[in-house]
CSV table of C-alpha atoms in Angstrom, one decimal:
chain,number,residue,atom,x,y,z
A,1,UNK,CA,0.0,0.0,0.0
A,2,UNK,CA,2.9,2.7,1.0
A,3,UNK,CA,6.5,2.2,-0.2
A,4,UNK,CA,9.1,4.9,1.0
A,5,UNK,CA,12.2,4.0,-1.3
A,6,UNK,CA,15.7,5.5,-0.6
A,7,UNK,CA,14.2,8.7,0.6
A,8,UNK,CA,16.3,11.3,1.9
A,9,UNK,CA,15.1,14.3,3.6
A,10,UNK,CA,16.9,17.5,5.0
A,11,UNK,CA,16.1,19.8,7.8
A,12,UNK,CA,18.0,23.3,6.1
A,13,UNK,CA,21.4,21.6,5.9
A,14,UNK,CA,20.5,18.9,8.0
A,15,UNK,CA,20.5,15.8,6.6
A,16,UNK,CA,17.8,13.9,8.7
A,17,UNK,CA,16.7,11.0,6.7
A,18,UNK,CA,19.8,9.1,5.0
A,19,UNK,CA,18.3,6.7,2.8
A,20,UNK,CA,14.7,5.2,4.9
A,21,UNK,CA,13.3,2.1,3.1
A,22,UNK,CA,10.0,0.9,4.5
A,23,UNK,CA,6.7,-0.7,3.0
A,24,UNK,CA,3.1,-0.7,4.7
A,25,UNK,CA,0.9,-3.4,3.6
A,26,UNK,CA,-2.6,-3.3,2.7
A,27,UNK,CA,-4.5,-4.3,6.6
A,28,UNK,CA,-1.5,-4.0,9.0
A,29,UNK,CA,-0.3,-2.1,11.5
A,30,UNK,CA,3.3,-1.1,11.2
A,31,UNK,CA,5.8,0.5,13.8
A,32,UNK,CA,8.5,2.5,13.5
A,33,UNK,CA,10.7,2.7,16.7
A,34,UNK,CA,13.9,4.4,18.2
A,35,UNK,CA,15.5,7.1,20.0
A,36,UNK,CA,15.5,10.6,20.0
A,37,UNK,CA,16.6,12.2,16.8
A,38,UNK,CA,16.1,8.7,15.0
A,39,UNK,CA,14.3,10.2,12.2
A,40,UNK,CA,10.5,9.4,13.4
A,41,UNK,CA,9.0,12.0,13.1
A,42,UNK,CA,10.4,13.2,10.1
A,43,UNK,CA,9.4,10.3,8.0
A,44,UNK,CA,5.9,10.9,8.9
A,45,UNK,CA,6.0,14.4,7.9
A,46,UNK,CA,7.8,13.3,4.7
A,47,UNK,CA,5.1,10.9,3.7
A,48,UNK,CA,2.5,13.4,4.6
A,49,UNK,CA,4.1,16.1,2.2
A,50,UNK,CA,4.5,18.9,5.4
A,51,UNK,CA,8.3,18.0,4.4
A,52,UNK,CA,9.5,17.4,0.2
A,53,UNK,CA,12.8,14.5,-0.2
A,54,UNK,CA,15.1,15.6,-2.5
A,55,UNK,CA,15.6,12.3,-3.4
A,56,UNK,CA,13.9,8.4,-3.1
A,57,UNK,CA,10.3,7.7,-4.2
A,58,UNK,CA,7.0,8.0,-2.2
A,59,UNK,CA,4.0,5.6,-3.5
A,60,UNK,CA,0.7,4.7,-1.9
A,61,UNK,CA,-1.1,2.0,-3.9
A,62,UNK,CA,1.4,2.4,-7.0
A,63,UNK,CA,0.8,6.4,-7.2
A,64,UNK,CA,3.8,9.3,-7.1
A,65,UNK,CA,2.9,10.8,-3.7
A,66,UNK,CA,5.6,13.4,-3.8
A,67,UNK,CA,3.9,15.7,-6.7
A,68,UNK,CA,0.5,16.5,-4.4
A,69,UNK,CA,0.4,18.9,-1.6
A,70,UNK,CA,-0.4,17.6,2.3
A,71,UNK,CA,-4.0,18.5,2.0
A,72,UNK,CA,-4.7,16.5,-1.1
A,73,UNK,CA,-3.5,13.5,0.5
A,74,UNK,CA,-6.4,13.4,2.7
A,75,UNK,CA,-9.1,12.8,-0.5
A,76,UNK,CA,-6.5,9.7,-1.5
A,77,UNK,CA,-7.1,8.1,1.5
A,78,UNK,CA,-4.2,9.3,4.0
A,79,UNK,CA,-4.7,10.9,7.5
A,80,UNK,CA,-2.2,12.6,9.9
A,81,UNK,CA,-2.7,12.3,13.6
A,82,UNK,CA,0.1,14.9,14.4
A,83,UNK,CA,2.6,14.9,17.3
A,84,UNK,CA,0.9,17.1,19.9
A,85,UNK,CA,-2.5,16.6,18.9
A,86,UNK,CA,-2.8,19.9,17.0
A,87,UNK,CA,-6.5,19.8,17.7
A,88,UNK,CA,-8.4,23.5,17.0
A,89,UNK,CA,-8.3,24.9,20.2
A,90,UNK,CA,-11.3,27.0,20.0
A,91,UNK,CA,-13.6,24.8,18.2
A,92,UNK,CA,-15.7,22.3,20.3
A,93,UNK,CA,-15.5,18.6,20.4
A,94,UNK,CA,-18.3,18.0,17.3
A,95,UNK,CA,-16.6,21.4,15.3
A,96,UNK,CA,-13.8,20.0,15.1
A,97,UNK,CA,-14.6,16.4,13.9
A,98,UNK,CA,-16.7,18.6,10.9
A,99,UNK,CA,-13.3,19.5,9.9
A,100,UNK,CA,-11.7,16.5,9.3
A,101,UNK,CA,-14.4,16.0,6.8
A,102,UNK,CA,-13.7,19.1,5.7
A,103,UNK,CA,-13.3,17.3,1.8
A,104,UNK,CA,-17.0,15.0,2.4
A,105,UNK,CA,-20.1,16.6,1.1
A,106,UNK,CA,-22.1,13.5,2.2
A,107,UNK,CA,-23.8,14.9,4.9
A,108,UNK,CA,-25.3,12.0,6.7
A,109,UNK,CA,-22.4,9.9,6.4
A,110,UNK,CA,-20.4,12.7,8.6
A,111,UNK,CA,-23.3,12.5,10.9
A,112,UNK,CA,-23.0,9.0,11.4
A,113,UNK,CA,-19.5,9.0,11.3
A,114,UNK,CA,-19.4,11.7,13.9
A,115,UNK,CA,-21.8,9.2,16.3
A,116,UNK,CA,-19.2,6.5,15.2
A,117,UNK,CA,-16.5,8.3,17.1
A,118,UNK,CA,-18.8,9.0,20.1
A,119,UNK,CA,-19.0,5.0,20.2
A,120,UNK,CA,-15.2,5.0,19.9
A,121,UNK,CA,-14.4,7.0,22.7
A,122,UNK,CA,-18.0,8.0,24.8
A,123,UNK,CA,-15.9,10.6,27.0
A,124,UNK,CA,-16.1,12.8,23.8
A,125,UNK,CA,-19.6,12.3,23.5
A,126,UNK,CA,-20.5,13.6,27.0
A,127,UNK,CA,-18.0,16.5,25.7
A,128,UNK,CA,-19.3,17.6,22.2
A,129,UNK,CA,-20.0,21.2,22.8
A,130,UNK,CA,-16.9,21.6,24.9
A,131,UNK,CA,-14.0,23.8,23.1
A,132,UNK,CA,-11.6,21.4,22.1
A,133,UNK,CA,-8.5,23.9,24.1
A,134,UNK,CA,-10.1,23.3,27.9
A,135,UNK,CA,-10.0,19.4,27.7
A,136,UNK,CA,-7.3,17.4,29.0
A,137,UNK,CA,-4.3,16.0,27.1
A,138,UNK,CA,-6.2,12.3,26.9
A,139,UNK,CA,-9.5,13.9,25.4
A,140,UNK,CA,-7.7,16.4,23.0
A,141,UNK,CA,-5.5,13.0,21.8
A,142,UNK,CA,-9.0,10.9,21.5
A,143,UNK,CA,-10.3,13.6,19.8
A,144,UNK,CA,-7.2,13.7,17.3
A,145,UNK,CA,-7.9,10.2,16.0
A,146,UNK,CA,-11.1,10.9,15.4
A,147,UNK,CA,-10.9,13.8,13.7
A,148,UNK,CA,-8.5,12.1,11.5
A,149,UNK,CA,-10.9,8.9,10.8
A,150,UNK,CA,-13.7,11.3,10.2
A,151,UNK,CA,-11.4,12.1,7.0
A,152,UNK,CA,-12.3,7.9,6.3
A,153,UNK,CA,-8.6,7.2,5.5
A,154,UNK,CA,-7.2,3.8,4.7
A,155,UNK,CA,-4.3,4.6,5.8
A,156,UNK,CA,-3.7,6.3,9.0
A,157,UNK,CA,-0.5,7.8,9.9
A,158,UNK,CA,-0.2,8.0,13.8
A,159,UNK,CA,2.9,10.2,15.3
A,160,UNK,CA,3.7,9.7,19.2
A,161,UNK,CA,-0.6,8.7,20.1
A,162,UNK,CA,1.1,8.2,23.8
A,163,UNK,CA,3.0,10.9,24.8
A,164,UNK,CA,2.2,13.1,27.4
A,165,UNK,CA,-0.6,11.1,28.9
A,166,UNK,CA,-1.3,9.1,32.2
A,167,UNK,CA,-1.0,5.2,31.8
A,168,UNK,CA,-4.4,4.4,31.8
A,169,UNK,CA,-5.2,6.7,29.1
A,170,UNK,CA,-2.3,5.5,27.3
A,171,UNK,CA,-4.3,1.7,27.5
A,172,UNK,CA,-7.6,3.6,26.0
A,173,UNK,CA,-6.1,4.9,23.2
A,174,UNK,CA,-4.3,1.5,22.3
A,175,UNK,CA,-7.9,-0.2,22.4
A,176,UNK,CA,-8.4,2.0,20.3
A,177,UNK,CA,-5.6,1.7,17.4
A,178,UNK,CA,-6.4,-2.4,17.3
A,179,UNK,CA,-10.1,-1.0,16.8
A,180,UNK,CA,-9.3,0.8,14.3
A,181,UNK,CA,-7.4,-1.6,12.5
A,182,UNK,CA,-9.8,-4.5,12.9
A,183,UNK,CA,-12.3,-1.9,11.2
A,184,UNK,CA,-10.1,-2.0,8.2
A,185,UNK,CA,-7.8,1.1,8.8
A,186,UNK,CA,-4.0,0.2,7.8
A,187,UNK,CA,-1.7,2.0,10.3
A,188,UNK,CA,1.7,3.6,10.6
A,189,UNK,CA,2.3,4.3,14.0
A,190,UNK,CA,5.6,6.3,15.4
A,191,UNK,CA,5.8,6.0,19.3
A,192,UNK,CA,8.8,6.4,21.9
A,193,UNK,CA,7.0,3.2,24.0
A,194,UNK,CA,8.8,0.6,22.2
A,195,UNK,CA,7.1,-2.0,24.7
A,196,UNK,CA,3.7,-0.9,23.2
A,197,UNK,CA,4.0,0.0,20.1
A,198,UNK,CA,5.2,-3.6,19.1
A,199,UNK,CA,1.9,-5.1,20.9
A,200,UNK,CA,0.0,-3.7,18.4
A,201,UNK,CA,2.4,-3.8,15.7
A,202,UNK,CA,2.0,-6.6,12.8
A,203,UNK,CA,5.8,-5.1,11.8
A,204,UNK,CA,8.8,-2.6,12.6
A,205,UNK,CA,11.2,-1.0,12.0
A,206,UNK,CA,14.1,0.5,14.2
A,207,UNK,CA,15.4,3.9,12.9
A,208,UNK,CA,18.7,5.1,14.5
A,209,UNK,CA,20.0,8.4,13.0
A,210,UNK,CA,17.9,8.9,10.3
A,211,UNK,CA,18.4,5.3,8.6
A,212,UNK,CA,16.6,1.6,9.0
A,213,UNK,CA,18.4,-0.4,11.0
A,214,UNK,CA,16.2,-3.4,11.6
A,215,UNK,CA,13.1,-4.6,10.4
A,216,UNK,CA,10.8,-7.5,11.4
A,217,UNK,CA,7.3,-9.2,12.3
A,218,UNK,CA,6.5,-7.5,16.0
A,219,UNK,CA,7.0,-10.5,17.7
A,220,UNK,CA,10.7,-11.3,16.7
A,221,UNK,CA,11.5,-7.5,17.5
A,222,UNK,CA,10.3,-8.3,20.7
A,223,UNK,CA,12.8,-10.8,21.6
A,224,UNK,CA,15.6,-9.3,20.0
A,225,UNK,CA,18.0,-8.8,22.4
A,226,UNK,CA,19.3,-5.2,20.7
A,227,UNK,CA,16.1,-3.8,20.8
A,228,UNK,CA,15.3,-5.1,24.0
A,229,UNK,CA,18.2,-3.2,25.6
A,230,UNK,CA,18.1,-0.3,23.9
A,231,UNK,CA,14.0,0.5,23.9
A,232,UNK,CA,12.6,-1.9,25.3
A,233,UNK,CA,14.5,-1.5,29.0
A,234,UNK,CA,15.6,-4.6,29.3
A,235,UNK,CA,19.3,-5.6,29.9
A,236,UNK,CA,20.3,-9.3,29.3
């Protein structure tokens, strides 16, 4: 579904990504894991057009993704849920999910898809005419995935979901990304806990300084005794 090819990307003179090979298959969920600085973030924001490679290939489903602009991505099936939840501050709750169907004119459909992500997470239900900037760090983060789904993307592009928020929060919003997934939503998930992110993961791969440095099924990341030391804590 998404192949990122030999893609380099630069930061100014930076060079930040030095050569990030990666595919995404139609149904899975796929991590990508490693330290501070590993180049995370930035493939994310390369895929999603906010930042242009000067060299490699993008594709998702066989098509040049590199030619279109970051908002067009969302009408071919791609969402962002950004790093720090970016979430419009002085919308409410039900405002902002409108916007992430801001390219739909089928209004019963957002209706219903709007209800769908009251069913997803009900605490934003009981919330909808609440401005989005006076909830909590969990809510605003439930309410980013939603506002992304409301887009109805296949494939959903997740950056840090965890960060920032209180352990059993961090649990509801996992429930949620299997959900999603069993509901037919192919996902590329960036997230500092490692541990986690390879629960839910079908794949990975480890980044280190802007390149791949292992890739594997979830499981077998999980016992490998380099990433356990270095992200997953444990020391053998």
């Amino acid at each position: 579904m998404l192949e990122v090819k030999d893609v380099h990307s630069y930061y100014g003179n930076i060079h930040a990504l030095k050569g990030i090979n990666l595919t995404v298959n139609e149904g899975e969920v796929v991590t990508l894991i490693g330290g501070n600085g590993a180049g995370k973030t930035t493939t994310l924001r390369t895929i999603s057009g906010l930042m242009r490679p000067r060299s490699g290939t993008l594709s998702f489903e066989g098509e040049d993704l590199v030619k279109y602009e970051p908002h067009h991505l969302v009408s071919k099936g791609i969402a962002m849920v950004p790093e720090g939840r970016g979430v419009f501050a002085k919308l409410t709750v039900e405002e902002n999910l409108e916007m992430g169907a801001f390219h739909r004119n089928d209004t019963a459909g957002i209706k219903e898809d709007i209800q769908k992500s009251y069913e997803l997470f009900p605490r934003l239900g009981e919330r909808r005419t609440q401005l989005a900037g006076t909830m909590s760090g969990g809510e605003q983060q439930m309410l980013a995935v939603t506002r992304a789904l409301m887009g109805k993307p296949r494939l959903l592009l997740m950056d840090e979901p965890s960060m920032g928020l209180a352990p059993v929060l961090v649990d509801v919003i996992f429930d949620a990304i299997e959900e999603i997934n069993k509901q037919g939503v192919t996902i590329l998930l960036v997230e500092q806990n490692a541990h986690l992110a390879l629960q839910v993961a079908n794949r990975g791969y480890v980044l280190q300084t802007g390149e791949t440095i292992l890739t594997n099924d979830a499981k077998a990341l999980q016992k490998d005794p380099t990433v356990q030391k270095a992200y997953l804590g444990m020391d053998h």
